[in-house]
Amino acid sequence: MRGTLFLGIADNNRCASVVVGNSSGEIVSAGIGGSLNPHRWGIRRARSNLEKIREAVGFEVWSRLAGVCFTYKRGMQVTDEEMRPVVSGFLAQRYVQIEDFATTSTLGIHSPKERLLLVGGQIGSAILHAENGVRYQTRHEEYAWNPLQRVGSRLGSIVACGTEQDLTDYLRIKELEKSGECLFHLATFLDRLVEQGNPWALSVACDIAWDLYKLVTTLARWISRPDPVIGFYGPLLLGSDTIRRRVQYLIGLTYPQAEIIDAPLAPAKGAYLSSVLTRKTELEQEVLTTFYHSARSIMERGWLDFVTNN
């Protein structure tokens, strides 16, 4: 397997995070491209986006790929059969695998310790890889928790007696909701209002933070260590300083020894690692150790974990 490379792609229906690494577990490059979900965009658009990813990765690197793993969130999954027309002509089918999002998410957090991925997006969720090796999950359903609807409802109730700026802000929220924009825009919008001293924006941000924190406490019965690694993922946690700081503060009250990291590429890292381990099991622990050191080193250099639009 000398000189071979592996590719991990995590798709969120809007964009795809990409991680390339070698057979030893060392990450060599990362990036972001268009969604490869044919359910949402159709086969032609998915193939076009895959071609752009191939160009960005480079044909020399692409020719050395020995495995590619795709991962999709729950409700957005693509089957092996549905993936065939997307990858045909780009990848040999024997190289392609599709992995569960929960599996890749925790696998991609660069720690051998107990680890949890906290997801702040359209669906708030938490995925724990416990010390006993079992994965546990919990989530807020979209229709019961939708952040855009929550912000619009809260602001809408004060528009009648509010200022002209309140009305402008309300219309902006409704525009984001109608257009299906990524929640990253909502997160930055909330932060701007909080910086301006807007009390309802701070209240909503704290409510969202509390709901995300409750996902962690729901899984607390299965957390056996006082120092779990907790990765933040998704536009609400990575796009809003207000929400992130509040969640980190609340987690610190419960787990003061927890290591909290930004993990925007965790699913893609895990997909890459899953592809390696599927084809190279004899040195699994060595591969994992190299991966943990590689991912942590790259994060500290600051050029890999930059994706917030997840």
Short mmCIF file of C-alpha atoms in Angstrom, two decimals:
data_model
loop_
_atom_site.label_atom_id
_atom_site.label_comp_id
_atom_site.label_asym_id
_atom_site.label_seq_id
_atom_site.Cartn_x
_atom_site.Cartn_y
_atom_site.Cartn_z
CA MET A 1 0.00 0.00 0.00
CA ARG A 2 3.08 2.22 -0.25
CA GLY A 3 2.27 5.58 -1.84
CA THR A 4 -1.47 5.05 -1.83
CA LEU A 5 -3.90 7.70 -0.61
CA PHE A 6 -7.41 7.73 0.80
CA LEU A 7 -10.21 10.26 0.56
CA GLY A 8 -12.96 11.07 3.07
CA ILE A 9 -15.97 13.16 2.02
CA ALA A 10 -18.62 14.40 4.45
CA ASP A 11 -21.71 15.84 2.78
CA ASN A 12 -24.24 18.07 4.53
CA ASN A 13 -26.55 18.62 1.51
CA ARG A 14 -25.10 22.09 0.89
CA CYS A 15 -21.38 21.43 0.68
CA ALA A 16 -18.88 18.63 1.08
CA SER A 17 -15.83 18.64 3.35
CA VAL A 18 -12.88 16.73 1.93
CA VAL A 19 -9.86 15.15 3.68
CA VAL A 20 -7.00 13.30 1.97
CA GLY A 21 -4.48 11.16 3.83
CA ASN A 22 -2.07 8.31 3.36
CA SER A 23 -2.22 4.67 4.43
CA SER A 24 -0.38 5.40 7.70
CA GLY A 25 -3.09 7.70 9.04
CA GLU A 26 -1.36 10.97 8.20
CA ILE A 27 -3.56 13.75 6.80
CA VAL A 28 -1.97 15.49 3.82
CA SER A 29 -4.63 17.97 2.64
CA ALA A 30 -8.21 19.15 3.15
CA GLY A 31 -10.75 21.40 1.50
CA ILE A 32 -14.38 21.99 0.70
CA GLY A 33 -16.54 21.53 -2.40
CA GLY A 34 -20.13 21.34 -3.58
CA SER A 35 -22.65 18.79 -2.32
CA LEU A 36 -22.56 15.31 -3.85
CA ASN A 37 -26.07 14.32 -2.84
CA PRO A 38 -28.06 13.33 -5.95
CA HIS A 39 -31.30 13.36 -3.94
CA ARG A 40 -31.00 17.11 -3.46
CA TRP A 41 -29.17 18.23 -6.58
CA GLY A 42 -29.59 15.47 -9.14
CA ILE A 43 -26.96 13.19 -10.63
CA ARG A 44 -25.63 15.74 -13.15
CA ARG A 45 -24.97 18.40 -10.49
CA ALA A 46 -23.47 15.84 -8.09
CA ARG A 47 -21.11 14.60 -10.82
CA SER A 48 -20.13 18.14 -11.71
CA ASN A 49 -19.27 18.85 -8.08
CA LEU A 50 -17.27 15.62 -7.83
CA GLU A 51 -15.31 16.59 -10.93
CA LYS A 52 -14.45 19.95 -9.32
CA ILE A 53 -13.29 18.14 -6.19
CA ARG A 54 -11.08 15.90 -8.33
CA GLU A 55 -9.57 18.97 -9.99
CA ALA A 56 -8.98 20.63 -6.62
CA VAL A 57 -7.37 17.51 -5.17
CA GLY A 58 -5.21 17.14 -8.27
CA PHE A 59 -5.11 14.39 -10.86
CA GLU A 60 -1.78 13.02 -9.59
CA VAL A 61 -3.23 12.60 -6.09
CA TRP A 62 -6.51 11.27 -7.48
CA SER A 63 -4.68 8.57 -9.44
CA ARG A 64 -3.15 7.26 -6.20
CA LEU A 65 -6.48 6.82 -4.38
CA ALA A 66 -7.03 3.31 -3.02
CA GLY A 67 -10.25 4.08 -1.20
CA VAL A 68 -12.93 6.77 -0.91
CA CYS A 69 -15.50 6.94 1.87
CA PHE A 70 -18.63 9.11 1.74
CA THR A 71 -20.73 9.98 4.77
CA TYR A 72 -24.15 11.67 4.86
CA LYS A 73 -26.26 12.91 7.73
CA ARG A 74 -29.37 11.07 8.85
CA GLY A 75 -32.24 11.74 6.46
CA MET A 76 -29.79 12.59 3.66
CA GLN A 77 -28.24 9.14 3.15
CA VAL A 78 -27.31 7.83 -0.27
CA THR A 79 -27.12 4.08 -0.93
CA ASP A 80 -24.34 2.23 -2.73
CA GLU A 81 -26.61 1.76 -5.72
CA GLU A 82 -27.55 5.45 -5.85
CA MET A 83 -23.88 6.43 -5.65
CA ARG A 84 -22.84 4.38 -8.71
CA PRO A 85 -23.98 6.87 -11.40
CA VAL A 86 -22.35 9.72 -9.42
CA VAL A 87 -18.88 8.14 -9.22
CA SER A 88 -18.94 6.29 -12.56
CA GLY A 89 -15.96 7.38 -14.63
CA PHE A 90 -14.32 9.04 -11.60
CA LEU A 91 -13.81 6.13 -9.22
CA ALA A 92 -13.82 2.35 -9.51
CA GLN A 93 -16.77 1.00 -7.55
CA ARG A 94 -14.51 -1.30 -5.52
CA TYR A 95 -12.84 1.76 -4.00
CA VAL A 96 -16.11 3.37 -2.83
CA GLN A 97 -17.81 2.89 0.52
CA ILE A 98 -20.55 4.77 2.38
CA GLU A 99 -20.30 5.05 6.16
CA ASP A 100 -22.72 6.08 8.86
CA PHE A 101 -22.38 9.75 9.91
CA ALA A 102 -22.34 8.94 13.63
CA THR A 103 -19.48 6.49 13.11
CA THR A 104 -17.30 8.87 11.13
CA SER A 105 -18.07 11.88 13.33
CA THR A 106 -16.60 10.46 16.53
CA LEU A 107 -13.88 8.54 14.70
CA GLY A 108 -12.71 11.84 13.24
CA ILE A 109 -12.16 13.58 16.58
CA HIS A 110 -8.43 13.43 17.15
CA SER A 111 -8.32 11.75 20.53
CA PRO A 112 -8.16 8.15 21.78
CA LYS A 113 -10.14 9.20 24.86
CA GLU A 114 -13.88 9.25 25.37
CA ARG A 115 -15.23 11.75 22.87
CA LEU A 116 -18.44 13.51 21.99
CA LEU A 117 -19.43 15.50 18.92
CA LEU A 118 -21.97 18.26 19.59
CA VAL A 119 -23.79 19.33 16.43
CA GLY A 120 -25.43 22.74 16.21
CA GLY A 121 -27.30 22.91 12.91
CA GLN A 122 -30.80 22.49 11.53
CA ILE A 123 -31.02 19.47 13.82
CA GLY A 124 -29.20 19.76 17.12
CA SER A 125 -27.62 16.45 18.06
CA ALA A 126 -24.88 14.85 20.12
CA ILE A 127 -22.92 11.66 19.41
CA LEU A 128 -20.86 10.02 22.14
CA HIS A 129 -18.17 7.38 21.64
CA ALA A 130 -18.02 6.02 25.17
CA GLU A 131 -14.98 4.43 26.78
CA ASN A 132 -16.61 1.00 26.44
CA GLY A 133 -16.61 1.46 22.65
CA VAL A 134 -20.39 1.91 22.35
CA ARG A 135 -21.88 4.91 20.54
CA TYR A 136 -24.84 6.79 21.98
CA GLN A 137 -26.87 9.50 20.25
CA THR A 138 -29.53 12.05 21.05
CA ARG A 139 -31.08 14.83 18.99
CA HIS A 140 -33.62 17.62 18.74
CA GLU A 141 -36.07 17.12 15.92
CA GLU A 142 -35.96 19.89 13.31
CA TYR A 143 -39.60 20.92 13.54
CA ALA A 144 -39.49 21.15 17.32
CA TRP A 145 -36.20 23.05 17.44
CA ASN A 146 -35.69 24.91 14.13
CA PRO A 147 -33.47 27.89 15.08
CA LEU A 148 -34.64 30.11 12.20
CA GLN A 149 -38.28 29.62 13.15
CA ARG A 150 -37.44 30.26 16.79
CA VAL A 151 -35.68 33.54 16.05
CA GLY A 152 -38.42 34.64 13.63
CA SER A 153 -41.16 33.84 16.13
CA ARG A 154 -39.44 35.67 18.98
CA LEU A 155 -38.76 38.75 16.89
CA GLY A 156 -42.19 38.66 15.26
CA SER A 157 -43.87 38.96 18.65
CA ILE A 158 -42.20 42.33 19.32
CA VAL A 159 -42.33 43.86 15.85
CA ALA A 160 -45.74 45.46 16.40
CA CYS A 161 -44.47 47.58 19.27
CA GLY A 162 -40.81 47.61 18.31
CA THR A 163 -38.61 49.95 16.32
CA GLU A 164 -38.10 50.25 12.59
CA GLN A 165 -34.86 48.33 13.05
CA ASP A 166 -36.78 45.47 14.68
CA LEU A 167 -38.95 45.26 11.58
CA THR A 168 -35.87 45.27 9.33
CA ASP A 169 -34.29 42.49 11.38
CA TYR A 170 -37.52 40.48 11.27
CA LEU A 171 -37.73 40.74 7.50
CA ARG A 172 -34.10 39.65 7.23
CA ILE A 173 -34.82 36.53 9.32
CA LYS A 174 -37.86 35.67 7.22
CA GLU A 175 -35.73 36.11 4.09
CA LEU A 176 -33.14 33.67 5.43
CA GLU A 177 -35.87 31.20 6.37
CA LYS A 178 -37.56 31.39 2.98
CA SER A 179 -34.36 31.06 0.97
CA GLY A 180 -33.11 28.07 2.96
CA GLU A 181 -29.82 29.82 3.67
CA CYS A 182 -27.26 28.06 5.80
CA LEU A 183 -27.57 28.72 9.53
CA PHE A 184 -24.10 30.24 9.49
CA HIS A 185 -25.75 33.47 8.27
CA LEU A 186 -28.19 33.35 11.19
CA ALA A 187 -25.34 32.76 13.62
CA THR A 188 -23.35 35.77 12.43
CA PHE A 189 -26.54 37.84 12.30
CA LEU A 190 -27.32 37.02 15.94
CA ASP A 191 -23.77 37.89 16.99
CA ARG A 192 -24.01 41.27 15.29
CA LEU A 193 -27.23 42.06 17.13
CA VAL A 194 -25.76 40.93 20.46
CA GLU A 195 -22.76 43.21 19.92
CA GLN A 196 -25.24 46.06 19.38
CA GLY A 197 -26.78 45.31 22.76
CA ASN A 198 -29.99 43.77 21.43
CA PRO A 199 -31.66 41.98 24.40
CA TRP A 200 -33.89 39.60 22.43
CA ALA A 201 -30.96 38.41 20.30
CA LEU A 202 -28.96 37.61 23.44
CA SER A 203 -31.96 35.81 24.89
CA VAL A 204 -32.43 33.66 21.78
CA ALA A 205 -28.70 32.86 21.59
CA CYS A 206 -28.72 31.76 25.22
CA ASP A 207 -31.83 29.63 24.66
CA ILE A 208 -30.16 27.85 21.73
CA ALA A 209 -26.99 27.36 23.78
CA TRP A 210 -29.03 25.87 26.64
CA ASP A 211 -30.72 23.40 24.29
CA LEU A 212 -27.36 22.31 22.91
CA TYR A 213 -25.96 21.91 26.42
CA LYS A 214 -28.93 19.73 27.39
CA LEU A 215 -27.93 17.30 24.62
CA VAL A 216 -24.64 16.79 26.47
CA THR A 217 -26.35 16.24 29.82
CA THR A 218 -28.74 13.75 28.22
CA LEU A 219 -25.73 11.57 27.40
CA ALA A 220 -24.06 12.19 30.77
CA ARG A 221 -25.09 8.81 32.19
CA TRP A 222 -22.78 7.12 29.66
CA ILE A 223 -19.82 9.48 30.09
CA SER A 224 -17.44 7.68 32.43
CA ARG A 225 -14.45 10.06 32.34
CA PRO A 226 -14.20 13.51 33.96
CA ASP A 227 -12.16 14.73 30.98
CA PRO A 228 -14.00 13.82 27.75
CA VAL A 229 -13.04 15.46 24.48
CA ILE A 230 -16.03 17.44 23.18
CA GLY A 231 -15.94 18.61 19.58
CA PHE A 232 -18.09 21.50 18.37
CA TYR A 233 -19.56 21.09 14.90
CA GLY A 234 -22.09 22.98 12.80
CA PRO A 235 -22.81 26.63 11.95
CA LEU A 236 -24.47 27.63 15.23
CA LEU A 237 -21.49 26.53 17.33
CA LEU A 238 -18.76 27.56 14.90
CA GLY A 239 -20.45 30.65 13.46
CA SER A 240 -21.66 32.35 16.65
CA ASP A 241 -19.18 33.36 19.33
CA THR A 242 -22.09 34.10 21.67
CA ILE A 243 -23.59 30.60 21.40
CA ARG A 244 -20.21 28.89 21.50
CA ARG A 245 -19.00 30.72 24.61
CA ARG A 246 -22.27 30.06 26.42
CA VAL A 247 -22.24 26.35 25.62
CA GLN A 248 -18.59 26.08 26.62
CA TYR A 249 -19.31 27.85 29.91
CA LEU A 250 -22.21 25.51 30.73
CA ILE A 251 -20.21 22.40 29.85
CA GLY A 252 -17.39 23.69 32.04
CA LEU A 253 -19.72 23.72 35.04
CA THR A 254 -20.46 20.02 34.56
CA TYR A 255 -17.13 18.85 33.16
CA PRO A 256 -14.44 21.33 34.24
CA GLN A 257 -11.71 18.99 32.95
CA ALA A 258 -13.29 18.49 29.51
CA GLU A 259 -11.21 19.34 26.45
CA ILE A 260 -13.37 21.37 24.08
CA ILE A 261 -12.24 21.71 20.47
CA ASP A 262 -13.65 23.01 17.20
CA ALA A 263 -14.27 20.00 14.96
CA PRO A 264 -15.60 21.25 11.60
CA LEU A 265 -13.92 18.48 9.63
CA ALA A 266 -14.50 15.61 12.05
CA PRO A 267 -16.95 13.66 9.81
CA ALA A 268 -14.65 13.97 6.78
CA LYS A 269 -11.60 13.00 8.85
CA GLY A 270 -13.51 10.01 10.16
CA ALA A 271 -14.59 9.03 6.65
CA TYR A 272 -10.96 9.13 5.50
CA LEU A 273 -9.84 7.08 8.50
CA SER A 274 -12.67 4.58 7.99
CA SER A 275 -11.52 4.06 4.41
CA VAL A 276 -7.97 3.37 5.58
CA LEU A 277 -8.98 0.96 8.34
CA THR A 278 -11.32 -0.94 6.01
CA ARG A 279 -8.37 -1.83 3.83
CA LYS A 280 -5.56 -1.97 6.37
CA THR A 281 -6.49 -3.72 9.59
CA GLU A 282 -3.20 -5.34 10.54
CA LEU A 283 -1.76 -2.08 11.93
CA GLU A 284 -4.97 -0.48 13.18
CA GLN A 285 -3.57 0.97 16.42
CA GLU A 286 -0.50 2.36 14.64
CA VAL A 287 -2.75 4.03 12.06
CA LEU A 288 -4.98 5.51 14.79
CA THR A 289 -2.00 6.85 16.72
CA THR A 290 -0.56 8.50 13.62
CA PHE A 291 -3.94 9.96 12.77
CA TYR A 292 -4.45 11.47 16.24
CA HIS A 293 -1.00 13.11 16.18
CA SER A 294 -1.40 14.29 12.58
CA ALA A 295 -4.86 15.79 13.12
CA ARG A 296 -3.86 17.56 16.33
CA SER A 297 -0.69 18.96 14.79
CA ILE A 298 -2.54 20.28 11.76
CA MET A 299 -5.23 21.87 13.93
CA GLU A 300 -2.59 23.64 15.98
CA ARG A 301 -1.04 25.03 12.78
CA GLY A 302 -4.46 26.48 12.00
CA TRP A 303 -4.88 25.72 8.30
CA LEU A 304 -7.08 22.63 8.36
CA ASP A 305 -10.00 23.16 10.75
CA PHE A 306 -11.40 26.23 9.06
CA VAL A 307 -14.77 25.06 7.72
CA THR A 308 -17.76 26.58 9.51
CA ASN A 309 -20.37 26.21 6.80
CA ASN A 310 -21.54 22.70 7.88
#
